[in-house]
Amino acid sequence: MMLLGSPQALKSARPGEKGFKDQMTSRMVDGQRIRIMTRRTFLTAAGASVTAGLTQQGFPQKAPGNPLPRPSATQGRPLIVSTWPFGKPANERAREMYAQTGNGLDAIEAGIRLTESDISNASVGIGGIPNAQGVVQLDACIMAGPGHRAGSVAGIEDILHPISAARLVMEKTPHVMLVGDGARKFALEQGLESGDLLTPNQKQRWMEWVAAQRRTYQPEKPEDNHDTIAMVLMDEKGDLYGGCSTSGWGYKLPGRVGDSPIIGGGLYVDNEIGAAGATGLGENVMRYCGSFLVVEFMRQGMHPEEACVETIRRIAKLDPRPIHDLAINFLAINKKGEYGAAGSSSGFQYAITLPDQSRVLKSAALSNVNEIPLGGNRLTDDI
Ligand code: GLY
């Protein structure tokens, strides 16, 4: 008997087969068509896209009247994939660094440092949204497939590049994670640059938020105010690397830590299988070991996009919230050079960069509620 969701079942459907179109809905957002996958489509579409040969150079090509195929395997290396449109310049910086050093960790660190330095980005590094006391506390982690190494910092203050602090934890200590003041002191001892992370614009917004809280308590919708950079890379040898960095939930309780510095939560790299990263509401990722789960689904043979979809479905099955309230997004790559992403709502975009090209793509979506600002949280008036 063929089990529903088994690799055999996944390979059993083709575009044009009875029921295929019924299983897929789509709609136009900003002039682009977004796929909304139903359960049955998810169970059948992977094999269809892989076998239909509808892609060129690894990027999805839409044929009129057909659903978008799953991204097929890329050949170029490094393959770099990261969250949101702001991931594209970060990927390109990572590619540049890789060209100089040939080192995947250098590339991940350099790419994420670019985003951390971008003052207009309201959710990563300097310019990030502060906590309820007006203090910017940052989370980051890094992983290297070879040796299964990891480093992480959480709730770190004053340090401009938490991704570099995470790498130093990995490379210079016997530990995996440092938090709070210990992480800050370690970073300073290691010579990392410090500075005031709270920009005048964010300070002003925070003061307005405090005033609004005094008038009437209006809890901030976290999905409206933070986005994370998660970046994964496969190098020319097929080794995998990843990193993640965020300022987290805006106006969070001081000391709150999200999924981004949690190995297996906001990021996971398994050098035999693939790598995955998350963005969105960390509380809804870390309770389910989200990125670890994506990698485990890839271990079972799922395409990266399908693994992201199935992870969100698993979380939605267990979670009391409706799927469109989860505000979670995943991306992943596997050892074959396949990549993909999915969001609990429509609107999640991710960036893919190869030696000769760089693009922003829309992810698969598990509901058609667009609660996430397209393009992530970019405060252009903060520049
Ligand atoms: N995903 C980032 C956070 O929730 O902090």
mmCIF file of N, CA and C in Angstrom, residues 249-331:
data_model
loop_
_atom_site.group_PDB
_atom_site.id
_atom_site.type_symbol
_atom_site.label_atom_id
_atom_site.label_comp_id
_atom_site.label_asym_id
_atom_site.label_seq_id
_atom_site.Cartn_x
_atom_site.Cartn_y
_atom_site.Cartn_z
ATOM 1 N N TRP A 249 11.411 40.467 18.499
ATOM 2 C CA TRP A 249 10.061 41.021 18.689
ATOM 3 C C TRP A 249 10.177 42.447 19.234
ATOM 4 N N GLY A 250 9.639 43.400 18.505
ATOM 5 C CA GLY A 250 9.718 44.794 18.924
ATOM 6 C C GLY A 250 8.999 45.031 20.243
ATOM 7 N N TYR A 251 9.665 45.758 21.148
ATOM 8 C CA TYR A 251 9.110 46.109 22.462
ATOM 9 C C TYR A 251 8.861 44.877 23.316
ATOM 10 N N LYS A 252 9.682 43.867 23.054
ATOM 11 C CA LYS A 252 9.598 42.620 23.826
ATOM 12 C C LYS A 252 9.921 42.881 25.294
ATOM 13 N N LEU A 253 9.544 41.946 26.134
ATOM 14 C CA LEU A 253 9.969 42.011 27.527
ATOM 15 C C LEU A 253 11.492 41.915 27.558
ATOM 16 N N PRO A 254 12.145 42.748 28.367
ATOM 17 C CA PRO A 254 13.604 42.647 28.461
ATOM 18 C C PRO A 254 14.012 41.215 28.817
ATOM 19 N N GLY A 255 14.963 40.693 28.088
ATOM 20 C CA GLY A 255 15.415 39.318 28.336
ATOM 21 C C GLY A 255 14.739 38.302 27.440
ATOM 22 N N ARG A 256 13.689 38.722 26.732
ATOM 23 C CA ARG A 256 13.033 37.763 25.815
ATOM 24 C C ARG A 256 14.029 37.321 24.739
ATOM 25 N N VAL A 257 14.082 36.036 24.489
ATOM 26 C CA VAL A 257 14.924 35.489 23.415
ATOM 27 C C VAL A 257 14.019 34.754 22.448
ATOM 28 N N GLY A 258 14.214 34.977 21.166
ATOM 29 C CA GLY A 258 13.405 34.309 20.154
ATOM 30 C C GLY A 258 14.072 33.050 19.623
ATOM 31 N N ASP A 259 13.663 32.657 18.450
ATOM 32 C CA ASP A 259 14.175 31.419 17.850
ATOM 33 C C ASP A 259 15.540 31.590 17.184
ATOM 34 N N SER A 260 15.874 32.846 16.832
ATOM 35 C CA SER A 260 17.035 33.059 15.952
ATOM 36 C C SER A 260 18.366 32.561 16.508
ATOM 37 N N PRO A 261 18.617 32.658 17.824
ATOM 38 C CA PRO A 261 19.897 32.129 18.311
ATOM 39 C C PRO A 261 19.809 30.671 18.744
ATOM 40 N N ILE A 262 18.649 30.065 18.574
ATOM 41 C CA ILE A 262 18.442 28.691 19.053
ATOM 42 C C ILE A 262 18.772 27.706 17.928
ATOM 43 N N ILE A 263 19.805 26.905 18.158
ATOM 44 C CA ILE A 263 20.200 25.917 17.150
ATOM 45 C C ILE A 263 19.067 24.894 17.021
ATOM 46 N N GLY A 264 18.580 24.746 15.794
ATOM 47 C CA GLY A 264 17.423 23.872 15.566
ATOM 48 C C GLY A 264 16.116 24.635 15.541
ATOM 49 N N GLY A 265 16.123 25.837 16.106
ATOM 50 C CA GLY A 265 14.934 26.707 16.054
ATOM 51 C C GLY A 265 14.995 27.593 14.826
ATOM 52 N N GLY A 266 15.755 28.711 14.949
ATOM 53 C CA GLY A 266 15.860 29.649 13.837
ATOM 54 C C GLY A 266 16.837 29.220 12.758
ATOM 55 N N LEU A 267 17.639 28.210 13.025
ATOM 56 C CA LEU A 267 18.656 27.762 12.049
ATOM 57 C C LEU A 267 19.046 26.327 12.363
ATOM 58 N N TYR A 268 19.289 25.568 11.298
ATOM 59 C CA TYR A 268 19.867 24.238 11.505
ATOM 60 C C TYR A 268 20.606 23.815 10.247
ATOM 61 N N VAL A 269 21.789 23.242 10.451
ATOM 62 C CA VAL A 269 22.620 22.775 9.336
ATOM 63 C C VAL A 269 23.033 21.338 9.626
ATOM 64 N N ASP A 270 22.748 20.469 8.695
ATOM 65 C CA ASP A 270 23.209 19.075 8.793
ATOM 66 C C ASP A 270 23.964 18.798 7.510
ATOM 67 N N ASN A 271 25.261 18.621 7.622
ATOM 68 C CA ASN A 271 26.094 18.575 6.420
ATOM 69 C C ASN A 271 25.787 17.384 5.514
ATOM 70 N N GLU A 272 25.067 16.393 6.037
ATOM 71 C CA GLU A 272 24.712 15.245 5.190
ATOM 72 C C GLU A 272 23.431 15.492 4.408
ATOM 73 N N ILE A 273 22.589 16.399 4.910
ATOM 74 C CA ILE A 273 21.234 16.522 4.364
ATOM 75 C C ILE A 273 20.943 17.883 3.753
ATOM 76 N N GLY A 274 21.053 18.935 4.576
ATOM 77 C CA GLY A 274 20.686 20.266 4.101
ATOM 78 C C GLY A 274 20.721 21.264 5.233
ATOM 79 N N ALA A 275 20.242 22.458 4.931
ATOM 80 C CA ALA A 275 20.240 23.540 5.920
ATOM 81 C C ALA A 275 18.925 24.286 5.813
ATOM 82 N N ALA A 276 18.462 24.809 6.957
ATOM 83 C CA ALA A 276 17.191 25.532 6.979
ATOM 84 C C ALA A 276 17.267 26.694 7.951
ATOM 85 N N GLY A 277 16.471 27.727 7.676
ATOM 86 C CA GLY A 277 16.411 28.878 8.563
ATOM 87 C C GLY A 277 14.997 29.393 8.633
ATOM 88 N N ALA A 278 14.730 30.216 9.652
ATOM 89 C CA ALA A 278 13.367 30.697 9.888
ATOM 90 C C ALA A 278 13.340 32.202 10.067
ATOM 91 N N THR A 279 12.180 32.778 9.774
ATOM 92 C CA THR A 279 11.896 34.173 10.120
ATOM 93 C C THR A 279 10.429 34.252 10.518
ATOM 94 N N GLY A 280 10.118 35.233 11.335
ATOM 95 C CA GLY A 280 8.739 35.369 11.801
ATOM 96 C C GLY A 280 8.686 35.304 13.317
ATOM 97 N N LEU A 281 7.570 34.869 13.819
ATOM 98 C CA LEU A 281 7.335 34.890 15.264
ATOM 99 C C LEU A 281 8.038 33.712 15.935
ATOM 100 N N GLY A 282 9.157 34.025 16.590
ATOM 101 C CA GLY A 282 10.019 32.988 17.131
ATOM 102 C C GLY A 282 9.336 32.042 18.090
ATOM 103 N N GLU A 283 8.395 32.563 18.850
ATOM 104 C CA GLU A 283 7.688 31.711 19.806
ATOM 105 C C GLU A 283 6.992 30.555 19.096
ATOM 106 N N ASN A 284 6.584 30.794 17.852
ATOM 107 C CA ASN A 284 5.882 29.745 17.106
ATOM 108 C C ASN A 284 6.829 28.849 16.309
ATOM 109 N N VAL A 285 8.116 29.164 16.385
ATOM 110 C CA VAL A 285 9.128 28.329 15.726
ATOM 111 C C VAL A 285 9.865 27.485 16.769
ATOM 112 N N MET A 286 10.298 28.142 17.839
ATOM 113 C CA MET A 286 11.193 27.473 18.789
ATOM 114 C C MET A 286 10.496 26.386 19.591
ATOM 115 N N ARG A 287 9.178 26.494 19.755
ATOM 116 C CA ARG A 287 8.455 25.438 20.487
ATOM 117 C C ARG A 287 8.389 24.147 19.694
ATOM 118 N N TYR A 288 8.708 24.248 18.399
ATOM 119 C CA TYR A 288 8.580 23.075 17.529
ATOM 120 C C TYR A 288 9.920 22.665 16.901
ATOM 121 N N CYS A 289 11.024 23.296 17.364
ATOM 122 C CA CYS A 289 12.338 23.000 16.747
ATOM 123 C C CYS A 289 12.208 23.110 15.228
ATOM 124 N N GLY A 290 11.677 24.256 14.766
ATOM 125 C CA GLY A 290 11.239 24.392 13.382
ATOM 126 C C GLY A 290 12.284 24.082 12.323
ATOM 127 N N SER A 291 13.464 24.691 12.415
ATOM 128 C CA SER A 291 14.463 24.479 11.352
ATOM 129 C C SER A 291 14.990 23.050 11.388
ATOM 130 N N PHE A 292 15.127 22.504 12.576
ATOM 131 C CA PHE A 292 15.528 21.090 12.696
ATOM 132 C C PHE A 292 14.511 20.204 11.982
ATOM 133 N N LEU A 293 13.238 20.533 12.194
ATOM 134 C CA LEU A 293 12.174 19.720 11.588
ATOM 135 C C LEU A 293 12.235 19.793 10.057
ATOM 136 N N VAL A 294 12.507 20.980 9.532
ATOM 137 C CA VAL A 294 12.633 21.112 8.074
ATOM 138 C C VAL A 294 13.728 20.168 7.564
ATOM 139 N N VAL A 295 14.869 20.183 8.247
ATOM 140 C CA VAL A 295 15.976 19.328 7.811
ATOM 141 C C VAL A 295 15.587 17.850 7.936
ATOM 142 N N GLU A 296 14.880 17.520 8.995
ATOM 143 C CA GLU A 296 14.473 16.114 9.168
ATOM 144 C C GLU A 296 13.499 15.687 8.068
ATOM 145 N N PHE A 297 12.623 16.606 7.657
ATOM 146 C CA PHE A 297 11.728 16.248 6.546
ATOM 147 C C PHE A 297 12.525 16.075 5.249
ATOM 148 N N MET A 298 13.564 16.874 5.080
ATOM 149 C CA MET A 298 14.414 16.673 3.892
ATOM 150 C C MET A 298 15.123 15.323 3.982
ATOM 151 N N ARG A 299 15.492 14.921 5.182
ATOM 152 C CA ARG A 299 16.136 13.609 5.357
ATOM 153 C C ARG A 299 15.217 12.481 4.884
ATOM 154 N N GLN A 300 13.904 12.707 5.038
ATOM 155 C CA GLN A 300 12.933 11.703 4.583
ATOM 156 C C GLN A 300 12.744 11.723 3.064
ATOM 157 N N GLY A 301 13.413 12.644 2.397
ATOM 158 C CA GLY A 301 13.347 12.677 0.941
ATOM 159 C C GLY A 301 12.549 13.834 0.373
ATOM 160 N N MET A 302 12.039 14.699 1.230
ATOM 161 C CA MET A 302 11.244 15.815 0.706
ATOM 162 C C MET A 302 12.120 16.877 0.057
ATOM 163 N N HIS A 303 11.569 17.485 -0.970
ATOM 164 C CA HIS A 303 12.174 18.681 -1.577
ATOM 165 C C HIS A 303 12.197 19.788 -0.507
ATOM 166 N N PRO A 304 13.179 20.709 -0.543
ATOM 167 C CA PRO A 304 13.237 21.748 0.490
ATOM 168 C C PRO A 304 11.929 22.532 0.654
ATOM 169 N N GLU A 305 11.287 22.892 -0.465
ATOM 170 C CA GLU A 305 10.035 23.640 -0.339
ATOM 171 C C GLU A 305 8.970 22.803 0.365
ATOM 172 N N GLU A 306 8.927 21.560 -0.010
ATOM 173 C CA GLU A 306 7.948 20.650 0.575
ATOM 174 C C GLU A 306 8.224 20.448 2.070
ATOM 175 N N ALA A 307 9.501 20.383 2.436
ATOM 176 C CA ALA A 307 9.876 20.231 3.844
ATOM 177 C C ALA A 307 9.455 21.460 4.643
ATOM 178 N N CYS A 308 9.591 22.647 4.042
ATOM 179 C CA CYS A 308 9.146 23.878 4.717
ATOM 180 C C CYS A 308 7.628 23.862 4.886
ATOM 181 N N VAL A 309 6.933 23.461 3.827
ATOM 182 C CA VAL A 309 5.467 23.394 3.884
ATOM 183 C C VAL A 309 5.022 22.413 4.964
ATOM 184 N N GLU A 310 5.644 21.243 4.974
ATOM 185 C CA GLU A 310 5.217 20.216 5.919
ATOM 186 C C GLU A 310 5.518 20.626 7.359
ATOM 187 N N THR A 311 6.613 21.366 7.551
ATOM 188 C CA THR A 311 6.932 21.857 8.896
ATOM 189 C C THR A 311 5.843 22.812 9.377
ATOM 190 N N ILE A 312 5.429 23.713 8.507
ATOM 191 C CA ILE A 312 4.369 24.657 8.908
ATOM 192 C C ILE A 312 3.073 23.897 9.169
ATOM 193 N N ARG A 313 2.806 22.904 8.345
ATOM 194 C CA ARG A 313 1.589 22.103 8.567
ATOM 195 C C ARG A 313 1.640 21.372 9.907
ATOM 196 N N ARG A 314 2.813 20.820 10.228
ATOM 197 C CA ARG A 314 2.957 20.118 11.511
ATOM 198 C C ARG A 314 2.717 21.085 12.674
ATOM 199 N N ILE A 315 3.330 22.285 12.570
ATOM 200 C CA ILE A 315 3.161 23.276 13.630
ATOM 201 C C ILE A 315 1.689 23.679 13.734
ATOM 202 N N ALA A 316 1.064 23.909 12.579
ATOM 203 C CA ALA A 316 -0.342 24.345 12.580
ATOM 204 C C ALA A 316 -1.253 23.263 13.161
ATOM 205 N N LYS A 317 -0.869 22.024 12.964
ATOM 206 C CA LYS A 317 -1.693 20.923 13.481
ATOM 207 C C LYS A 317 -1.662 20.903 15.010
ATOM 208 N N LEU A 318 -0.486 21.203 15.561
ATOM 209 C CA LEU A 318 -0.336 21.141 17.015
ATOM 210 C C LEU A 318 -0.757 22.433 17.699
ATOM 211 N N ASP A 319 -0.668 23.542 16.980
ATOM 212 C CA ASP A 319 -0.849 24.842 17.616
ATOM 213 C C ASP A 319 -2.322 25.229 17.673
ATOM 214 N N PRO A 320 -2.738 25.839 18.787
ATOM 215 C CA PRO A 320 -4.144 26.254 18.878
ATOM 216 C C PRO A 320 -4.506 27.417 17.950
ATOM 217 N N ARG A 321 -3.515 28.169 17.490
ATOM 218 C CA ARG A 321 -3.821 29.322 16.627
ATOM 219 C C ARG A 321 -4.180 28.860 15.225
ATOM 220 N N PRO A 322 -5.015 29.672 14.518
ATOM 221 C CA PRO A 322 -5.223 29.370 13.101
ATOM 222 C C PRO A 322 -3.913 29.587 12.328
ATOM 223 N N ILE A 323 -3.786 28.881 11.237
ATOM 224 C CA ILE A 323 -2.509 28.896 10.511
ATOM 225 C C ILE A 323 -2.095 30.312 10.108
ATOM 226 N N HIS A 324 -3.087 31.150 9.717
ATOM 227 C CA HIS A 324 -2.708 32.484 9.251
ATOM 228 C C HIS A 324 -2.270 33.391 10.394
ATOM 229 N N ASP A 325 -2.421 32.947 11.637
ATOM 230 C CA ASP A 325 -1.931 33.735 12.776
ATOM 231 C C ASP A 325 -0.548 33.307 13.242
ATOM 232 N N LEU A 326 0.005 32.287 12.643
ATOM 233 C CA LEU A 326 1.279 31.762 13.147
ATOM 234 C C LEU A 326 2.444 32.683 12.829
ATOM 235 N N ALA A 327 2.390 33.354 11.683
ATOM 236 C CA ALA A 327 3.450 34.299 11.286
ATOM 237 C C ALA A 327 4.827 33.636 11.290
ATOM 238 N N ILE A 328 4.934 32.512 10.583
ATOM 239 C CA ILE A 328 6.226 31.812 10.511
ATOM 240 C C ILE A 328 6.576 31.515 9.056
ATOM 241 N N ASN A 329 7.846 31.535 8.773
ATOM 242 C CA ASN A 329 8.350 31.302 7.412
ATOM 243 C C ASN A 329 9.659 30.524 7.500
ATOM 244 N N PHE A 330 9.834 29.622 6.564
ATOM 245 C CA PHE A 330 11.069 28.832 6.538
ATOM 246 C C PHE A 330 11.664 28.842 5.127
ATOM 247 N N LEU A 331 12.972 28.710 5.060
ATOM 248 C CA LEU A 331 13.650 28.451 3.786
ATOM 249 C C LEU A 331 14.621 27.306 3.989
#
